[in-house]
C-alpha positions as a printed Julia matrix, in Angstrom:
166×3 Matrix{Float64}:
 -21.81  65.33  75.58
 -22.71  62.21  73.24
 -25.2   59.19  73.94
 -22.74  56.0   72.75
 -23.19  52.39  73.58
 -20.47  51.34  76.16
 -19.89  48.27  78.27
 -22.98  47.12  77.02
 -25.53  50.1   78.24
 -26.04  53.48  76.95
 -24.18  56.5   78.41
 -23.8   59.97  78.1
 -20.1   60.66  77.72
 -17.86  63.99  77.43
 -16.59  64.7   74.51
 -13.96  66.7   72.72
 -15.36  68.66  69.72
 -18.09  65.7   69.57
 -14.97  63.37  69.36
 -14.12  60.07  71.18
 -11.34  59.76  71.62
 -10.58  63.54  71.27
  -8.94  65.16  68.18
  -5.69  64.99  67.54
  -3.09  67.8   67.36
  -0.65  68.02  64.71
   2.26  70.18  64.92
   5.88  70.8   63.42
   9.25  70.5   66.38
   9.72  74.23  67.19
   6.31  75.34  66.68
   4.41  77.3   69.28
   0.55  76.0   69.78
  -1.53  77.75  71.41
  -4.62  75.73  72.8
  -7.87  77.26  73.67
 -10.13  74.79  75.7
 -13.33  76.16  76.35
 -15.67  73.96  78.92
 -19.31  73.28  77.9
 -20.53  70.21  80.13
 -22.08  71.12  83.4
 -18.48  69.7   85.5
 -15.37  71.35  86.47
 -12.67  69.8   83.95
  -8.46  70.42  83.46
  -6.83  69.17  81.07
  -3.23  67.53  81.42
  -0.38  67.62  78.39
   1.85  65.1   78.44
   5.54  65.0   77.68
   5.84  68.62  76.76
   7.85  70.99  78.02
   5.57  74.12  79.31
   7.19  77.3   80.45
   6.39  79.21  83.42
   3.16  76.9   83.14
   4.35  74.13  86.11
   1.12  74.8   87.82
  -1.14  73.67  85.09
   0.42  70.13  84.86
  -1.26  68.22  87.74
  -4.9   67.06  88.55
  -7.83  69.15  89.43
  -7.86  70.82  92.95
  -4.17  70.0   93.81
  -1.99  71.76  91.21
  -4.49  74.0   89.08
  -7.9   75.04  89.0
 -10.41  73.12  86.97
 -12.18  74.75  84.13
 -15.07  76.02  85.23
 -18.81  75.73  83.34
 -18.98  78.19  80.47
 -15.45  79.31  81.09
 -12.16  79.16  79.25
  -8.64  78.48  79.2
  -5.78  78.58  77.11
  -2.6   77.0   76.82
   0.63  77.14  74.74
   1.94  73.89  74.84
   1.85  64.61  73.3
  -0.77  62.85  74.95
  -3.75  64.88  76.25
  -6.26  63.72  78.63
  -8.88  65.39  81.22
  -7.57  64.85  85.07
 -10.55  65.33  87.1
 -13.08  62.58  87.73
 -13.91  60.0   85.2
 -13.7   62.54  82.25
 -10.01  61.14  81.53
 -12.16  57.92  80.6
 -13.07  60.02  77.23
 -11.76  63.08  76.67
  -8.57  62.02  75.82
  -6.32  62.33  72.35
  -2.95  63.01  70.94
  -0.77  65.45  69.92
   1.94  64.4   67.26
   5.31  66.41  66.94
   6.43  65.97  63.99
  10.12  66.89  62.46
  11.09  70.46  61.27
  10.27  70.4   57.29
  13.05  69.53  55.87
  14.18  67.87  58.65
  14.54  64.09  58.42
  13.11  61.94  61.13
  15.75  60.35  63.72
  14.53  57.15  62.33
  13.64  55.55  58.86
  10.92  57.55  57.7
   7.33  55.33  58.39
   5.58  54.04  54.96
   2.12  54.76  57.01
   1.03  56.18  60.92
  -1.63  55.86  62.52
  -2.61  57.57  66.11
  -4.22  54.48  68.38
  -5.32  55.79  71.76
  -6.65  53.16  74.17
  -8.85  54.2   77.37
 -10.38  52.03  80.09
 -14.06  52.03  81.37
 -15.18  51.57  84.71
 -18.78  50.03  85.23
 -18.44  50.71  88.73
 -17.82  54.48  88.49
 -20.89  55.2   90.79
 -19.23  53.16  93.3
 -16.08  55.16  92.94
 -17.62  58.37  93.31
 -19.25  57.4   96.48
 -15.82  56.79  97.79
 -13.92  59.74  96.5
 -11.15  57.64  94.95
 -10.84  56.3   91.36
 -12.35  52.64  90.56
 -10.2   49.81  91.27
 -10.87  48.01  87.78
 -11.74  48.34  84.16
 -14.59  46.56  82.69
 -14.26  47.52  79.13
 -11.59  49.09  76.84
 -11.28  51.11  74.03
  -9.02  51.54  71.09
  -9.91  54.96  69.59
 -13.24  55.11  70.54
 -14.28  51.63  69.5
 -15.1   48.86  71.91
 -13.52  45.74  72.17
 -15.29  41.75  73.45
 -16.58  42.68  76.96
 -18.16  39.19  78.79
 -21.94  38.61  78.24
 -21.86  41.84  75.97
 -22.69  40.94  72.21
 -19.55  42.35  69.86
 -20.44  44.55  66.8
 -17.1   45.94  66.01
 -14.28  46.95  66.91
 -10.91  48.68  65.53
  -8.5   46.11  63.7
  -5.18  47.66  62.6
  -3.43  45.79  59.39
């Protein structure tokens, strides 16, 4: 959990490793990763991996409930398995990150090699989350975006910053 500034109000968000957005996970095409997520916030999460292919591991690809199990409290799971994001409640708001795949060394990319990358990972906010757990489903709009972590202009919200990519 961290206290941020969001959509103009203080919040208490989930976090990954203190991180928002969550880390990101490098790895090499071929490589096996094995990916321990241990749960210490007081709410059931799961976590879905996007884009890879996961092996006798179908069941863990869905949201909370319907295809796997959240994480329990104080409990653990692990996972050999590009984008990364919880799938239960309004956790996938900030524990979210990326996972990069990058060539074999030695390898060339498919592509002419990049002079500079950066990971950008945009989320969405919902001021009316309370309204949307009352009803069970997920809110109907955004109020506020991100771009790794950092706020953009929200309406009658004074803007301090931001993330600007040259």
């Amino acid at each position: 959990m961290k206290n941020t500034t969001h959509a103009c109000s203080n919040k208490s968000i989930v976090t990954v490793n203190g991180k928002f957005s969550g880390p990101t996970i490098y790895a090499r095409e071929g490589d096996t990763v094995l990916i321990r997520v241990i749960n210490r916030v007081k709410y059931n999460v799961s976590i879905h991996w996007h884009g890879v292919r996961q092996l006798r591991a179908g069941w863990s690809d869905g949201p909370a409930y319907i295809m796997q199990c959240p994480i329990q409290p104080g409990h653990n799971y692990d996972r050999g398995t590009l984008f990364w994001h919880a799938h239960i409640l309004w956790l996938r708001s900030t524990a979210h990150g990326a996972l990069v795949i990058l060539p074999k060394l030695g390898v060339p990319y498919p592509f002419r090699k990049p002079d500079h990358e950066s990971v950008v990972c945009k989320s969405d906010t919902e001021a009316v989350i309370n309204q949307a757990l009352k009803s069970g489903l997920a809110p109907t709009v955004s109020d506020a975006h991100t771009i790794n972590g950092h706020p953009g202009p929200v309406l009658n919200c004074p803007f301090t910053g931001g993330f600007s990519l040259n």
